[in-house]
Structures are given as structure tokens and as C-alpha cells.
Short mmCIF file of C-alpha atoms and ligand atoms in Angstrom, two decimals:
data_model
loop_
_atom_site.label_atom_id
_atom_site.label_comp_id
_atom_site.label_asym_id
_atom_site.label_seq_id
_atom_site.Cartn_x
_atom_site.Cartn_y
_atom_site.Cartn_z
CA MET A 1 4.09 -13.96 -17.35
CA LEU A 2 0.79 -12.96 -15.86
CA ASP A 3 -1.05 -15.87 -14.23
CA LEU A 4 -4.51 -14.80 -15.39
CA ASP A 5 -6.34 -17.67 -13.65
CA ARG A 6 -4.83 -16.73 -10.29
CA VAL A 7 -5.50 -13.02 -10.82
CA ASN A 8 -9.12 -13.59 -11.98
CA ALA A 9 -9.91 -15.87 -9.02
CA TYR A 10 -8.37 -13.39 -6.60
CA LEU A 11 -10.14 -10.35 -8.09
CA SER A 12 -13.51 -12.06 -8.11
CA ARG A 13 -13.07 -12.59 -4.36
CA VAL A 14 -12.24 -8.86 -3.94
CA GLU A 15 -15.37 -8.02 -5.95
CA GLU A 16 -17.42 -10.31 -3.73
CA SER A 17 -16.10 -8.46 -0.67
CA GLU A 18 -18.18 -5.44 -1.77
CA THR A 19 -21.31 -7.28 -0.64
CA ASN A 20 -19.92 -10.02 1.66
CA THR A 21 -17.61 -9.35 4.58
CA PHE A 22 -15.00 -12.09 4.87
CA PRO A 23 -13.56 -12.77 8.33
CA PRO A 24 -9.86 -11.84 8.36
CA VAL A 25 -7.51 -14.81 8.72
CA SER A 26 -4.99 -12.71 10.64
CA GLY A 27 -5.48 -9.72 12.95
CA LYS A 28 -3.92 -6.74 11.21
CA LEU A 29 -6.08 -5.07 8.56
CA LYS A 30 -4.52 -3.43 5.49
CA VAL A 31 -6.42 -0.65 3.74
CA GLY A 32 -5.96 0.76 0.24
CA VAL A 33 -7.45 4.19 -0.43
CA ASP A 34 -7.82 4.87 -4.15
CA LEU A 35 -8.83 8.49 -4.70
CA GLY A 36 -9.90 8.43 -8.33
CA THR A 37 -11.32 10.88 -10.80
CA ALA A 38 -14.40 8.70 -11.30
CA TYR A 39 -14.51 6.60 -8.14
CA ILE A 40 -13.16 6.59 -4.62
CA VAL A 41 -12.52 2.98 -3.54
CA LEU A 42 -11.45 1.56 -0.17
CA VAL A 43 -10.25 -2.08 -0.14
CA VAL A 44 -9.56 -3.96 3.09
CA LEU A 45 -7.28 -7.03 3.12
CA ASP A 46 -5.96 -9.11 5.99
CA GLU A 47 -2.26 -9.48 6.65
CA GLU A 48 -1.96 -12.32 4.12
CA ASN A 49 -3.74 -10.21 1.48
CA ASN A 50 -7.00 -12.16 1.69
CA PRO A 51 -9.91 -9.89 0.68
CA VAL A 52 -12.02 -8.81 3.66
CA ALA A 53 -14.29 -5.93 2.54
CA CYS A 54 -14.56 -3.20 -0.07
CA GLU A 55 -16.62 -0.02 -0.55
CA LYS A 56 -16.77 2.46 -3.42
CA ARG A 57 -18.50 5.73 -4.27
CA ALA A 58 -18.72 7.81 -7.45
CA SER A 59 -16.23 10.61 -6.97
CA GLY A 60 -16.44 13.90 -8.90
CA VAL A 61 -14.00 15.47 -6.40
CA LEU A 62 -10.84 14.97 -8.44
CA ARG A 63 -9.84 16.13 -11.90
CA ASP A 64 -7.17 14.27 -13.88
CA GLY A 65 -6.14 12.48 -10.71
CA VAL A 66 -5.77 15.68 -8.66
CA VAL A 67 -8.07 16.55 -5.71
CA VAL A 68 -10.12 19.66 -6.61
CA ASP A 69 -12.72 19.38 -3.82
CA TYR A 70 -10.85 18.59 -0.60
CA THR A 71 -13.89 18.72 1.68
CA GLY A 72 -15.92 16.51 -0.62
CA ALA A 73 -13.08 13.95 -0.88
CA LEU A 74 -12.64 13.94 2.90
CA ARG A 75 -16.37 13.40 3.46
CA ILE A 76 -16.52 10.45 1.05
CA VAL A 77 -13.43 8.71 2.48
CA ARG A 78 -14.70 9.22 6.02
CA GLU A 79 -18.13 7.79 5.14
CA LEU A 80 -16.64 4.79 3.34
CA LYS A 81 -14.28 4.14 6.27
CA GLU A 82 -17.18 4.30 8.74
CA LYS A 83 -19.23 1.94 6.59
CA LEU A 84 -16.38 -0.56 6.47
CA GLU A 85 -15.78 -0.29 10.21
CA ALA A 86 -19.47 -0.95 10.87
CA ARG A 87 -19.31 -4.03 8.61
CA LEU A 88 -16.14 -5.29 10.25
CA GLY A 89 -16.84 -4.31 13.86
CA ALA A 90 -13.23 -3.09 13.99
CA GLU A 91 -11.39 0.20 13.63
CA LEU A 92 -9.30 0.81 10.52
CA VAL A 93 -6.00 2.43 11.47
CA ASN A 94 -3.43 2.33 8.64
CA CYS A 95 -3.73 2.76 4.88
CA ALA A 96 -1.69 3.06 1.74
CA ILE A 97 -2.51 5.66 -0.94
CA ALA A 98 -1.58 6.09 -4.61
CA MET A 99 -1.79 8.70 -7.30
CA PRO A 100 -1.22 8.88 -11.04
CA ALA A 101 2.49 8.76 -11.89
CA GLY A 102 3.87 12.26 -12.28
CA THR A 103 1.37 13.90 -9.91
CA GLU A 104 3.43 13.08 -6.83
CA SER A 105 3.45 16.80 -6.01
CA SER A 106 -0.21 16.33 -5.07
CA ALA A 107 0.69 13.44 -2.73
CA ARG A 108 0.34 15.74 0.26
CA THR A 109 -3.30 16.50 -0.59
CA HIS A 110 -4.10 12.77 -0.95
CA GLN A 111 -2.36 12.17 2.35
CA TYR A 112 -4.31 14.94 4.12
CA VAL A 113 -7.58 13.46 2.87
CA ALA A 114 -6.72 10.02 4.27
CA GLU A 115 -5.41 11.48 7.53
CA GLY A 116 -8.39 13.79 7.87
CA ALA A 117 -10.58 10.67 7.66
CA GLY A 118 -8.63 9.16 10.57
CA LEU A 119 -6.19 6.89 8.74
CA GLU A 120 -2.43 6.86 9.16
CA VAL A 121 -0.69 6.72 5.78
CA THR A 122 2.05 4.04 5.77
CA ALA A 123 2.85 4.00 2.05
CA VAL A 124 2.53 6.37 -0.94
CA LEU A 125 2.69 4.79 -4.40
CA ASP A 126 2.09 5.53 -8.05
CA GLU A 127 -1.02 3.78 -9.41
CA PRO A 128 0.44 1.41 -12.05
CA SER A 129 3.21 0.27 -9.66
CA ALA A 130 0.55 -0.41 -7.01
CA ALA A 131 -1.42 -2.44 -9.57
CA ASN A 132 1.61 -4.67 -10.10
CA ALA A 133 1.34 -5.92 -6.53
CA VAL A 134 -1.63 -7.90 -7.87
CA TYR A 135 -0.09 -8.84 -11.25
CA GLU A 136 3.44 -9.63 -9.98
CA ILE A 137 4.95 -8.90 -13.41
CA GLU A 138 8.74 -9.10 -13.71
CA ASP A 139 8.99 -7.68 -17.24
CA GLY A 140 6.46 -5.74 -19.27
CA VAL A 141 4.33 -2.64 -18.93
CA VAL A 142 1.39 -2.23 -16.57
CA VAL A 143 -1.12 0.27 -17.97
CA ASP A 144 -3.77 1.74 -15.67
CA ILE A 145 -6.58 3.55 -17.51
CA GLY A 146 -8.88 5.24 -15.04
CA GLY A 147 -11.49 7.96 -15.38
CA GLY A 148 -9.14 10.88 -15.87
CA THR A 149 -5.72 9.47 -16.64
CA THR A 150 -3.70 6.80 -18.45
CA GLY A 151 -0.71 5.78 -16.37
CA LEU A 152 1.96 3.21 -16.98
CA ALA A 153 4.84 1.51 -15.19
CA VAL A 154 7.58 -0.26 -17.19
CA LEU A 155 9.06 -3.23 -15.34
CA LYS A 156 12.40 -4.91 -15.95
CA GLY A 157 13.60 -7.78 -13.81
CA GLY A 158 10.86 -7.02 -11.25
CA ARG A 159 11.89 -3.35 -10.90
CA VAL A 160 9.92 -0.33 -12.05
CA VAL A 161 12.28 1.50 -14.39
CA GLN A 162 9.92 4.12 -15.78
CA THR A 163 6.52 5.63 -15.01
CA GLU A 164 4.40 7.94 -17.17
CA ASP A 165 0.95 9.48 -16.97
CA GLU A 166 -1.24 11.47 -19.34
CA PRO A 167 -4.58 13.13 -18.66
CA THR A 168 -6.66 10.95 -21.03
CA GLY A 169 -9.09 8.45 -19.49
CA GLY A 170 -12.62 7.07 -19.47
CA THR A 171 -14.17 10.52 -19.08
CA HIS A 172 -12.92 11.35 -22.57
CA LEU A 173 -14.65 8.27 -23.97
CA SER A 174 -17.91 9.44 -22.39
CA LEU A 175 -17.48 12.91 -23.86
CA VAL A 176 -16.95 11.46 -27.36
CA LEU A 177 -20.04 9.24 -26.97
CA ALA A 178 -22.14 12.17 -25.74
CA GLY A 179 -21.09 14.24 -28.76
CA ASN A 180 -21.69 11.41 -31.19
CA TYR A 181 -25.14 10.48 -29.92
CA HIS A 182 -26.15 14.09 -28.98
CA ILE A 183 -26.95 13.03 -25.41
CA PRO A 184 -25.94 14.30 -21.96
CA VAL A 185 -22.62 12.98 -20.58
CA GLU A 186 -24.43 11.14 -17.74
CA GLU A 187 -26.40 9.13 -20.33
CA ALA A 188 -23.24 8.45 -22.32
CA GLU A 189 -21.56 7.24 -19.14
CA ALA A 190 -24.37 4.76 -18.54
CA ILE A 191 -24.21 3.48 -22.15
CA LYS A 192 -20.42 3.08 -21.84
CA GLN A 193 -20.76 0.93 -18.72
CA ASP A 194 -23.41 -1.31 -20.36
CA TYR A 195 -21.52 -4.40 -21.60
CA ALA A 196 -24.36 -5.12 -24.06
CA ARG A 197 -23.51 -1.86 -25.93
CA HIS A 198 -19.74 -2.30 -26.06
CA ARG A 199 -19.69 -3.78 -29.60
CA GLU A 200 -21.70 -0.80 -30.86
CA ILE A 201 -19.65 1.90 -29.09
CA LEU A 202 -16.12 0.60 -29.66
CA PRO A 203 -15.88 2.03 -33.23
CA VAL A 204 -17.12 5.43 -31.91
CA VAL A 205 -14.54 5.68 -29.10
CA ARG A 206 -11.78 3.90 -31.02
CA PRO A 207 -9.77 7.09 -31.84
CA VAL A 208 -9.50 7.93 -28.12
CA VAL A 209 -8.43 4.38 -27.30
CA GLU A 210 -5.88 4.60 -30.11
CA LYS A 211 -4.55 7.77 -28.50
CA MET A 212 -4.15 5.93 -25.20
CA ALA A 213 -2.34 3.12 -27.01
CA ALA A 214 -0.10 5.66 -28.72
CA ILE A 215 0.91 7.04 -25.31
CA VAL A 216 1.97 3.51 -24.32
CA ARG A 217 3.70 2.81 -27.65
CA ARG A 218 5.84 5.94 -27.27
CA CYS A 219 7.18 4.72 -23.92
CA VAL A 220 7.45 1.10 -24.96
CA ASP A 221 9.44 1.92 -28.11
CA LYS A 222 12.10 3.31 -25.84
CA ALA A 223 11.89 0.53 -23.26
CA GLY A 224 11.71 -2.45 -25.67
CA THR A 225 8.84 -4.15 -23.81
CA ASP A 226 7.04 -7.20 -25.19
CA ALA A 227 3.84 -7.43 -23.12
CA ILE A 228 1.17 -4.96 -21.96
CA TYR A 229 -0.98 -5.67 -18.90
CA LEU A 230 -4.11 -3.54 -18.67
CA CYS A 231 -6.03 -2.47 -15.56
CA GLY A 232 -8.32 0.36 -14.42
CA GLY A 233 -12.06 0.79 -14.93
CA THR A 234 -11.80 1.94 -18.54
CA CYS A 235 -10.26 -1.42 -19.49
CA CYS A 236 -13.65 -3.01 -18.70
CA LEU A 237 -14.48 -1.87 -22.27
CA THR A 238 -14.81 -5.04 -24.33
CA GLY A 239 -12.24 -5.16 -27.15
CA ILE A 240 -9.92 -2.47 -25.75
CA GLU A 241 -7.07 -5.03 -25.58
CA GLY A 242 -7.46 -5.69 -29.33
CA VAL A 243 -7.07 -2.00 -30.15
CA PHE A 244 -3.95 -1.86 -27.99
CA GLU A 245 -2.46 -4.91 -29.71
CA LYS A 246 -3.16 -3.49 -33.16
CA GLU A 247 -1.73 -0.04 -32.35
CA THR A 248 1.38 -1.21 -30.50
CA GLY A 249 2.04 -4.63 -32.08
CA ILE A 250 2.56 -5.93 -28.53
CA ARG A 251 0.67 -8.80 -26.83
CA THR A 252 -1.91 -7.28 -24.48
CA PHE A 253 -3.58 -8.94 -21.51
CA LYS A 254 -6.35 -7.94 -19.11
CA PRO A 255 -8.19 -9.70 -16.29
CA ALA A 256 -11.94 -10.35 -16.29
CA ASN A 257 -12.44 -7.43 -13.90
CA PRO A 258 -9.73 -4.75 -14.34
CA PHE A 259 -11.57 -2.22 -12.14
CA LEU A 260 -10.37 -3.37 -8.68
CA VAL A 261 -6.72 -4.15 -9.55
CA THR A 262 -5.24 -0.79 -8.49
CA PRO A 263 -7.17 -0.27 -5.26
CA THR A 264 -6.35 -3.85 -4.23
CA GLY A 265 -2.68 -3.39 -5.10
CA ILE A 266 -2.64 -0.20 -3.01
CA ALA A 267 -4.01 -2.13 -0.01
CA MET A 268 -1.35 -4.85 -0.46
CA ASN A 269 1.30 -2.17 0.06
CA CYS A 270 -0.17 -0.93 3.36
P1 ATP B 301 -8.08 8.05 -12.23
O1 ATP B 301 -7.18 6.87 -11.82
O2 ATP B 301 -7.93 8.42 -13.65
O3 ATP B 301 -8.02 9.20 -11.30
P2 ATP B 301 -10.30 6.39 -11.28
O4 ATP B 301 -9.36 5.79 -10.26
O5 ATP B 301 -11.58 6.91 -10.76
O6 ATP B 301 -9.59 7.51 -12.13
P3 ATP B 301 -11.15 3.81 -12.26
O7 ATP B 301 -11.99 3.70 -11.03
O8 ATP B 301 -10.04 2.83 -12.45
O9 ATP B 301 -10.57 5.29 -12.37
O10 ATP B 301 -12.04 3.76 -13.57
C1 ATP B 301 -13.12 4.62 -13.75
C2 ATP B 301 -13.49 4.66 -15.22
O11 ATP B 301 -13.87 3.34 -15.63
C3 ATP B 301 -14.67 5.59 -15.49
O12 ATP B 301 -14.40 6.43 -16.60
C4 ATP B 301 -15.80 4.61 -15.82
O13 ATP B 301 -16.72 5.15 -16.73
C5 ATP B 301 -15.04 3.45 -16.42
N1 ATP B 301 -15.79 2.19 -16.36
C6 ATP B 301 -16.27 1.59 -15.25
N2 ATP B 301 -16.95 0.48 -15.58
C7 ATP B 301 -16.91 0.39 -16.94
C8 ATP B 301 -17.43 -0.52 -17.91
N3 ATP B 301 -18.16 -1.59 -17.54
N4 ATP B 301 -17.17 -0.31 -19.21
C9 ATP B 301 -16.44 0.76 -19.61
N5 ATP B 301 -15.92 1.67 -18.75
C10 ATP B 301 -16.14 1.48 -17.42
#
């Protein structure tokens, strides 16, 4: 079972490390580089996985989890790394990276971006499996809904037995909102991220969320899983867990801040 109190307390410390730099308890620094469709996030942990520092930047250099602007991605990762190094007064050497399940063929590009920014890649993961380093689920399905993709990892007895990914994510919710309200996508994006508007927008984006849940149900039917654990920025949407429960008939859990789960889990694997 997911220990939500532990996960929430831990993630709020990671969130705090965006603005506060915490002194590392041990010397070696672990870095997670999350190259996302919507955001590029770098999380720094110490050797015992205590949060140290974190930086993020809106991305626009990937599509559906795949790098489409290599130079742009390289520039952002380099700048975030330099910012973190200035905050820490230390050089960052190693990192782990992750990509949506099923896009492992693009692992090389992700790796070149990290290496081009001066980091040695020590581990390459799929996103939902990386997220489970934070959740520590033995049995169930971890679902990571980002900007461009919905990925999942089915766990049995602590082992990942299946991974899937489909190119449906938060960007599609923004497109639906933009169409519905006849507004530019940027404005729709801002409305979507405003917690005060979530009650109003959930019925509008519900069909897309149902599609995401259907992706999970298809895999879960086969795997016979009885719990869903959500993460990824799109799961910040208030009420998304209820739609998943209704569509799949499976208990669904999410932490208070699902956004930083995957980048933190990536860092844990460094
Ligand atoms: P991918 O893994 O698909 O390549 P990513 O890693 O960039 O994408 P995340 O950073 O996990 O994805 O999530 C980004 C998505 O989360 C964006 O679509 C963004 O609009 C959405 N998001 C962020 N904050 C909120 C919020 N408060 N409410 C709803 N959606 C949010």
C-alpha cells in the first residue's frame, strides 16, 4: 500500500527545494533529469535521497516525450544545471534520465542532451518505473500523466511486469479547453493550472480524462491489478482520481503534489 503521509511529506520537501537549498547530509549528489513535453525538471538529492535543490523550466522542445529541438533542450538543461551548481557551490557530475515507456529508441537523444550539458548518465529508466522509486509500490499500477503522454508500469511482487505509453496528456486537455472556450491555447493552459477553476473545467475535459483511464483499464484488465497510483503534472487536476475510479472500478490514489514524483524518482536511481 502507498504510504501517502510519507510520500506527501517527502514531496513537499522536494517542492521546497525549488526555492530553498538544503545542505546535503552526505557528499555524493544524485541528479534526475526529466526531459518532458511540458517541463524540463532537474532534481538534486543527496546520497540518502534527501532533497537538496530543484529547478524547472517550461519546455516546448519535446513532442509526445520525444526531443524535437535538440539544441533547445541542450540549452535548457545546461542552464538549469548551471543554476543548480551556483546554488550549491558544487559541480554536478552524474545523472539518471527517463523517457516515456515505449520510446526507449529515443533514449540516445535524451542521453546526448544530458551529456552535452556535462552530465554523465548512470541510469536510463522508463518514467512510471522511475516514479515508483518514490511510491515503493509492490503491487498495483503506477500511472504517469505528463504533458504529452500517459505512461504506466504494472507492478507485481515489487517487479515491473508491464509498461505502456500512449501519446495523450495534459496538452490535449488544454486543446479541448481552448476549443470549448474559444480562447488561445496559452490562455487555456493558464486556466487549467488554476486550482480555483478545476471544478468548472473538469466536466469539459472529462472525455479526455476518460480516454486516459480507458488506456489504463485496457492494461489492467489483462494484469488483474487492484490499485492505481497517479503521478505527473496532469494529475494535479482536482477530481481526476474520481474519474479514474469510475471508469476503471479500481481504487485510485494520488499525492498532494503529483508533479515532482517522476523527476524525484529519476534522481533516486542515479
Ligand atoms: P511528458 O512526460 O508527457 O513528456 P512532462 O514530463 O513535461 O511531459 P509533467 O511535467 O509531469 O509532464 O506535467 C506537465 C503537465 O501538467 C502539463 O500539461 C501541465 O499543463 C500540467 N499541469 C501542471 N500543473 C497543473 C495543474 N495545477 N493543474 C492541471 N494540470 C497541471
